[in-house]
Coordinates of C-alpha atoms and ligand atoms in Angstrom, one line a residue:
X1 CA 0.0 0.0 0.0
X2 CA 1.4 3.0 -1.1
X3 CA -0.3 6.7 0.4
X4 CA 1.8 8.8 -2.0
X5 CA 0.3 7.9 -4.7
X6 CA -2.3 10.5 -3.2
X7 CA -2.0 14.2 -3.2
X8 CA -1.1 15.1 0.7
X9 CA -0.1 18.9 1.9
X10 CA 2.2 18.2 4.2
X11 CA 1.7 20.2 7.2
X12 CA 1.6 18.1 10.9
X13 CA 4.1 17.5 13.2
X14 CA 4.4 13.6 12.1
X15 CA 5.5 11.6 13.3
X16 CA 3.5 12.2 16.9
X17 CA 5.1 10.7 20.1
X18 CA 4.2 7.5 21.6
X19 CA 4.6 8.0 25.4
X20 CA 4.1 5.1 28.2
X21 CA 2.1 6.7 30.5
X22 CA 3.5 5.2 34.0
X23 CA 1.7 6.9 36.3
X24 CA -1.9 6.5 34.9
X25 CA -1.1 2.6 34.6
X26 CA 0.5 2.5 38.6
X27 CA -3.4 4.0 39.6
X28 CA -5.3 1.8 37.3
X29 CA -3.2 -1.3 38.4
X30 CA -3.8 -3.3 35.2
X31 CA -2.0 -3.1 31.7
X32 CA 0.7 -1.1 30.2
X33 CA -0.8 2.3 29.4
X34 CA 0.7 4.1 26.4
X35 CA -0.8 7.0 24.4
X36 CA -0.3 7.8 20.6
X37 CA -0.2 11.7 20.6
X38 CA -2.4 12.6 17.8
X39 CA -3.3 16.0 20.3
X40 CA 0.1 16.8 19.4
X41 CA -0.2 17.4 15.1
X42 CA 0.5 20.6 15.6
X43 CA -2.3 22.8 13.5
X44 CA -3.6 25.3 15.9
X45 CA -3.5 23.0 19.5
X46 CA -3.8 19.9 17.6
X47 CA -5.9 17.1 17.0
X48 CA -6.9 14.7 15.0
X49 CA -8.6 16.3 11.9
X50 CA -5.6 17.2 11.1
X51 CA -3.9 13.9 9.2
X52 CA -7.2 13.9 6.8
X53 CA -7.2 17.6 6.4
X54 CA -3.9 17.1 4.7
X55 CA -5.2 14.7 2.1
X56 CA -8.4 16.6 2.1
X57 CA -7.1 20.4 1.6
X58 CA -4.2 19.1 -1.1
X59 CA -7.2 17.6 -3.5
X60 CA -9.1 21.2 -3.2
X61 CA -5.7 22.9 -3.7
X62 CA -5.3 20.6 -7.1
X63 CA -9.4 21.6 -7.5
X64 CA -7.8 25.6 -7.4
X65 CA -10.9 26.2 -4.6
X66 CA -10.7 29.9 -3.3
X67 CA -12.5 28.7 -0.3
X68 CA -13.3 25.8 2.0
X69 CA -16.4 24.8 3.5
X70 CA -17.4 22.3 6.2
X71 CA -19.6 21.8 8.8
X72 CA -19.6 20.7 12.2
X73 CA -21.4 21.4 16.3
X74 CA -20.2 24.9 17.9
X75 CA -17.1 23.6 19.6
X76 CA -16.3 21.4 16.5
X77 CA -12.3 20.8 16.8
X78 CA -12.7 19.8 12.9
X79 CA -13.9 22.9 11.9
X80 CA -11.1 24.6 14.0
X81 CA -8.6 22.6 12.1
X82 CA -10.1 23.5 8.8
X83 CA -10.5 26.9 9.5
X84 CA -6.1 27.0 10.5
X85 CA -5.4 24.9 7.3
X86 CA -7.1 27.1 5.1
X87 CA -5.7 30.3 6.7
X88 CA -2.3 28.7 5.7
X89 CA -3.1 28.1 2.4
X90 CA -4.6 31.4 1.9
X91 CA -7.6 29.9 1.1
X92 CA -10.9 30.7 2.5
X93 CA -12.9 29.1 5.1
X94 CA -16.7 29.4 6.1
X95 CA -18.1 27.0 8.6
X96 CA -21.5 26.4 9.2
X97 CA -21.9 25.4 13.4
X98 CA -24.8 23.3 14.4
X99 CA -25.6 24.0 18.1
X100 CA -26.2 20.2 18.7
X101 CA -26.5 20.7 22.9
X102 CA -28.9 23.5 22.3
X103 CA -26.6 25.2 25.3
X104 CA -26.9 29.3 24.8
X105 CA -23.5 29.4 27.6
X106 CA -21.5 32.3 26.2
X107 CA -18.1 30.6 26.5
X108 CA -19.6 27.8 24.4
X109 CA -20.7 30.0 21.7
X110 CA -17.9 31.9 21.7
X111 CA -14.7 30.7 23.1
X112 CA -12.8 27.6 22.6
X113 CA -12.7 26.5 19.2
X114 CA -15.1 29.3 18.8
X115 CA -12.3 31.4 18.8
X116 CA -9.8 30.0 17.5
X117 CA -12.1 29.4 14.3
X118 CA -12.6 33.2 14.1
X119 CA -9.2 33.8 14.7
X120 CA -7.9 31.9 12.0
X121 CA -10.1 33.8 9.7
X122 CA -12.9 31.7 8.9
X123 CA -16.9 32.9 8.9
X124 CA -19.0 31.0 10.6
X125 CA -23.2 30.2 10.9
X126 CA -25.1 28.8 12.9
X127 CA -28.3 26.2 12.9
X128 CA -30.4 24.6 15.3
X129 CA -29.8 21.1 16.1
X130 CA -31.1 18.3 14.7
X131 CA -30.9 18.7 10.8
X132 CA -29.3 17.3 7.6
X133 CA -25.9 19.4 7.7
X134 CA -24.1 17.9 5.0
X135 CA -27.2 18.8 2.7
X136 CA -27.3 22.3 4.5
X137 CA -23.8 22.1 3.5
X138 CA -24.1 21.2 -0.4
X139 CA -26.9 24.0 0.0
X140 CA -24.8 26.8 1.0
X141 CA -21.8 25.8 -1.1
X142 CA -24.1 26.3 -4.0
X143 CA -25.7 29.2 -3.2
X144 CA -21.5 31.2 -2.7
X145 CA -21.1 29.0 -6.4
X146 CA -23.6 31.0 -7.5
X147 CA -21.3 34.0 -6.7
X148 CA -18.7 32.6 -8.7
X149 CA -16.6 31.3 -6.0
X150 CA -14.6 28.3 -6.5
X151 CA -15.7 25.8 -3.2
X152 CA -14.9 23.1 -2.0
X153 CA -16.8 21.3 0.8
X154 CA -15.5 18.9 3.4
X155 CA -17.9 16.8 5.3
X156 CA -18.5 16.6 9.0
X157 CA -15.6 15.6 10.7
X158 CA -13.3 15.8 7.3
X159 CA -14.4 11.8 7.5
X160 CA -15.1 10.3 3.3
X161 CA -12.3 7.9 1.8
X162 CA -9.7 10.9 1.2
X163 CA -9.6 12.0 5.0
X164 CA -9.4 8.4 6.3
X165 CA -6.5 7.9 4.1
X166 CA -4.6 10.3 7.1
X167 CA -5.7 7.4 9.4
X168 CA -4.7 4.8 7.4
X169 CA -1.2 6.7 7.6
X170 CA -1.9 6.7 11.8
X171 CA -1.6 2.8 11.4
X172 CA 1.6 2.4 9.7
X173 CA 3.1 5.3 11.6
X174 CA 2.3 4.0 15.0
X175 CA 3.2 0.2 14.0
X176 CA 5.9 1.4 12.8
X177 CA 6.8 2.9 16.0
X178 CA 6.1 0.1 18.5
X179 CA 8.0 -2.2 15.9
X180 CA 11.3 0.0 15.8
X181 CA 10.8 0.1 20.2
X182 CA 10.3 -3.9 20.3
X183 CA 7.0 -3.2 22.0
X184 CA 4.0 -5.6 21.6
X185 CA 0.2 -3.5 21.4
X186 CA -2.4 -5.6 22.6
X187 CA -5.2 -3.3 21.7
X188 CA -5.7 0.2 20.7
X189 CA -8.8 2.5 22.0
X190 CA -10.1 5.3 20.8
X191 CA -13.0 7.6 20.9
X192 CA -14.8 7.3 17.6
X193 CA -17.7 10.0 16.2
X194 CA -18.0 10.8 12.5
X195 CA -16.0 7.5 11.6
X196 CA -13.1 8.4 9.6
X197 CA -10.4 7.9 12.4
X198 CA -11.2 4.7 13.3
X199 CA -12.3 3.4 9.1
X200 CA -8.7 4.9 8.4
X201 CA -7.0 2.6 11.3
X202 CA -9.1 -0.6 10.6
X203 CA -7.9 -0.4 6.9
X204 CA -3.9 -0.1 7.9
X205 CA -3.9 -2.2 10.5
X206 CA -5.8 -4.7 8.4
X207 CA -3.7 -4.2 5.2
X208 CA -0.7 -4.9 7.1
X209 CA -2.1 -7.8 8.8
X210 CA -0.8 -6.2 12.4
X211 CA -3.0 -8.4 14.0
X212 CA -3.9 -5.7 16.8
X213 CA -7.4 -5.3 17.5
X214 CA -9.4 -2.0 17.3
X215 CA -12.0 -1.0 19.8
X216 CA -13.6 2.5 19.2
X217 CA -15.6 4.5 22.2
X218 CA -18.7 6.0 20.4
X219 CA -20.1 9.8 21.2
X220 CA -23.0 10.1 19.6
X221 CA -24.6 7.5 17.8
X222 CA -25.9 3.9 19.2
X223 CA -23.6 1.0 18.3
X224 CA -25.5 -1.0 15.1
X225 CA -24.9 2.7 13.5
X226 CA -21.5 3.2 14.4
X227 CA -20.1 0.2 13.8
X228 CA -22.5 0.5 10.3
X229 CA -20.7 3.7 9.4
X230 CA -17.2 3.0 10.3
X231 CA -17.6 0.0 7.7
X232 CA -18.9 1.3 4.7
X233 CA -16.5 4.1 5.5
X234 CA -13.7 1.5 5.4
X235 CA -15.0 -0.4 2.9
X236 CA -14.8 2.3 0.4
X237 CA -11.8 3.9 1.9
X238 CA -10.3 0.1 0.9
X239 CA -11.4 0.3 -2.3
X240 CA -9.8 3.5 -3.3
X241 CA -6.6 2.1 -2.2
X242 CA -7.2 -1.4 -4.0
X243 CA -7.9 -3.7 -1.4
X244 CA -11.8 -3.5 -1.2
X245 CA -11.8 -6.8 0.7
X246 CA -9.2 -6.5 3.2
X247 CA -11.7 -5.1 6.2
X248 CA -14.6 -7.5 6.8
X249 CA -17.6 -6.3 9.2
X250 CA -16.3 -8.2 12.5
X251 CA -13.3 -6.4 12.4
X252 CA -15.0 -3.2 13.4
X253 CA -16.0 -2.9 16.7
X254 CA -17.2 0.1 18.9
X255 CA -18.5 0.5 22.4
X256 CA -21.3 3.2 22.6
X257 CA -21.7 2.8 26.5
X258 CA -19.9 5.9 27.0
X259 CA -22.6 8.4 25.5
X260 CA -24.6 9.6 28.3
X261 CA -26.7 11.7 27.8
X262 CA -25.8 12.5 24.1
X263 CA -23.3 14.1 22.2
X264 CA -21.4 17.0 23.5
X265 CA -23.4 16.6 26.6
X266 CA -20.3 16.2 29.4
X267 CA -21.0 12.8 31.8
X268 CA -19.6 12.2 34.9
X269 CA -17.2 9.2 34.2
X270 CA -15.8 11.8 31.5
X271 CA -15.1 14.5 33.9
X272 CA -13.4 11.8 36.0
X273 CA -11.1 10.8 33.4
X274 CA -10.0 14.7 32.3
X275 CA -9.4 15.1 35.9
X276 CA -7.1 11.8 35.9
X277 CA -4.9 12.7 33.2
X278 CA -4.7 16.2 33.6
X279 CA -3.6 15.4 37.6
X280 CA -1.3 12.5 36.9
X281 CA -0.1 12.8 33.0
X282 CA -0.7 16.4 32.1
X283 CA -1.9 15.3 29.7
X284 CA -5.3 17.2 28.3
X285 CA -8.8 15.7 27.3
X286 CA -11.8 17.1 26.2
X287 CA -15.7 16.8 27.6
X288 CA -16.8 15.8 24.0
X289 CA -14.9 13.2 22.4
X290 CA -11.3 11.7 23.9
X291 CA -12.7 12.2 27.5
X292 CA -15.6 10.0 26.8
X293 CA -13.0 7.6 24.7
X294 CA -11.1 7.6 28.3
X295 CA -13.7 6.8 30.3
X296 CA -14.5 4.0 28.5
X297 CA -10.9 2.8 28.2
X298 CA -10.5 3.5 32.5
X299 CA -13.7 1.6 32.6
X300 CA -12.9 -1.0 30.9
X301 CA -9.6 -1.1 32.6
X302 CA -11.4 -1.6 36.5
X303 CA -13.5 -4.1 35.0
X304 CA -10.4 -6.6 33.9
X305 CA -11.4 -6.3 29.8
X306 CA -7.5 -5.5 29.3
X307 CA -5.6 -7.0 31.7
X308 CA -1.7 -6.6 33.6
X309 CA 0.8 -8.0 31.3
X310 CA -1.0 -6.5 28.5
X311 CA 0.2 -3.1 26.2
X312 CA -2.6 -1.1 25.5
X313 CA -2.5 2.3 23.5
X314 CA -4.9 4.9 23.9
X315 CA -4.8 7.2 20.7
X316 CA -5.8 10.6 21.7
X317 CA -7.4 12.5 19.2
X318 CA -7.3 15.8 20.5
X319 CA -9.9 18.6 21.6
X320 CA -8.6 20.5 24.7
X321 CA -9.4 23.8 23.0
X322 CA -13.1 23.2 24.0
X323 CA -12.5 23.0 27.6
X324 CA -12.8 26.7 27.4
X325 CA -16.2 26.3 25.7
X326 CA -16.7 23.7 28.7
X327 CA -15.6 25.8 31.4
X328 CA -19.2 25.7 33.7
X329 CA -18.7 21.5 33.7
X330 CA -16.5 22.3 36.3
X331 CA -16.0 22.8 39.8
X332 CA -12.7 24.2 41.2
X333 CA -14.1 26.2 43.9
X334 CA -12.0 24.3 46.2
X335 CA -9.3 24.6 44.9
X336 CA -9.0 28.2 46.1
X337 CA -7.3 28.0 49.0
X338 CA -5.3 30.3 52.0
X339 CA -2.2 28.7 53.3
Ligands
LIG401 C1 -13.5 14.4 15.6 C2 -12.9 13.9 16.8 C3 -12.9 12.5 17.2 C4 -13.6 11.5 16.4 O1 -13.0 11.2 15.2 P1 -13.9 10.7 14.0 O2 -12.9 10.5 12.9 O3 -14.8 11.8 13.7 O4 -14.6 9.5 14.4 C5 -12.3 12.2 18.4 N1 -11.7 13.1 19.2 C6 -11.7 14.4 18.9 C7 -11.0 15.3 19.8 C8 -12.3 14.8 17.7 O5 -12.2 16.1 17.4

């Protein structure tokens, strides 16, 4: 399998570290705990948009687009990444923000990735939760066509067979990795929402017959649908690199148990695990997505699904620029203190 046979603009800080995380694994008692830094690509604090933005921005820079567009909830970290991809492309970038969590919290609406996204140039929109936004999408990219602009649109969470080739590249670069250090991965975890991470992953590891299995830790959707989406997603992400048959529909498997109350809606199990890293590993999560995907991985952890003697890597795909559209999830009043 060879990725350069497809336009990439190269722009993250590849490849990211692989850490053992010593202290996290002493409190949990059980495995080896290492993390893939994938918060760590670089692009404007990071994340993981970033390895499918590069395949995605490089085919609308060989389309000659004058501007992006994608779409995504308020505190989407994809449409932050977008928004500092295009601004170093000079391209332009208008987003379109669905407010999913209905919240009205002024930090959420305007902080965070918020921010950031206005910072890096991009306009934004907003709609009410709960409607088609990748036709809203194809809507509004028509309606600036009309203008005479040049556009090209990303979907939601930058996840179709081009932005899942940046995964597939995840999986040699991190086998890679643990091959070169002599170290055995048991399992990888990760949280899992608009499927293009984990259909990119499935399709390396697969391709290269690592033999490591995949569990994803869903956000938002129940699992028949996830597991249904991060398929076809591989499937046809196989099958524009040649190998159409190499994932079959076992091989994907996702845990939605994690969800709560819904998507973008912080639980307390989540909030535990930010707390946990931040205190032991300094290492930053966010309420949405890769706190969730912790919780589930700490769960599963107490509960003896991967077990001492085992190596277990926890990808972390980013987000900690919406802990400041998150701020009110927290409590710290205690930690104001006289000595
Ligand atoms: C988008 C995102 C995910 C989920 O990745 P998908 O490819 O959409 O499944 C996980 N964590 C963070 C921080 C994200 O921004």
């Amino acid at each position: 399998m060879h990725l350069a046979r497809f336009p990439r603009r190269f722009i993250a800080h590849l490849p990211t570290p692989l850490e053992r995380l010593d202290r996290l694994s002493a409190e949990l008692g059980g495995p080896e705990i290492w993390i893939k830094r994938d918060d760590c690509t670089g692009l404007s604090t990071g994340g993981n948009k970033t390895r499918k933005l590069e395949f995605l921005m490089a085919e609308a820079e060989l389309q000659k687009a004058d501007i992006v567009m994608t779409q995504g909830a308020i505190q989407s970290n994809h449409a932050r990444q977008t928004a500092a991809f295009a601004a170093k492309l000079g391209m332009g970038c208008h987003i379109l923000l669905e407010n999913r969590t209905g919240s009205q919290d002024k930090n959420y609406i305007n902080n965070g990735n918020v921010l950031l996204d206005h910072l890096h140039g991009a306009t934004t929109e907003i709609r009410p939760g709960g409607g088609d936004m990748n036709a809203e999408l194809e809507q509004a990219a028509d309606r600036l066509r009309a203008t005479g602009k040049k556009v090209y649109t990303i979907p939601g969470g930058g996840s179709n067979p081009t932005g899942a080739l940046g995964y597939v590249n995840c999986a040699f670069e991190l086998v890679g990795q643990a091959n070169d250090r002599g170290l055995k991965i048991d399992h990888i975890v990760h949280a899992t929402g608009s499927a293009g991470t984990q259909a990119g992953l499935i399709v390396g590891l697969k391709a290269m017959n690592a033999q490591i299995p995949l569990l994803g830790i869903g956000v938002r959707a129940p699992k028949p649908t996830q597991e249904e989406n991060v398929f076809k997603l591989a499937r046809a992400t196989a099958e524009k690199l040649g190998c159409a048959d190499v994932v079959a529909r076992e091989d994907v498997v996702a845990n939605t148990d994690y969800v709560g109350e819904g998507y973008g809606i912080p639980t307390e199990s989540g909030m535990e695990a930010i707390q946990m890293f931040a205190s032991l590993e300094s290492i930053l999560l966010d309420p949405v997505y890769s706190a969730k995907g912790a919780a589930g991985f700490i769960d599963l952890i107490r509960k003896g699904h991967f077990k001492k003697g085992e190596r277990v890597v926890f990808l972390h795909t980013g987000g900690s620029a919406a802990l400041f559209g998150y701020d009110k999830a927290f409590d710290f009043t205690g930690s104001w203190q006289t000595v």
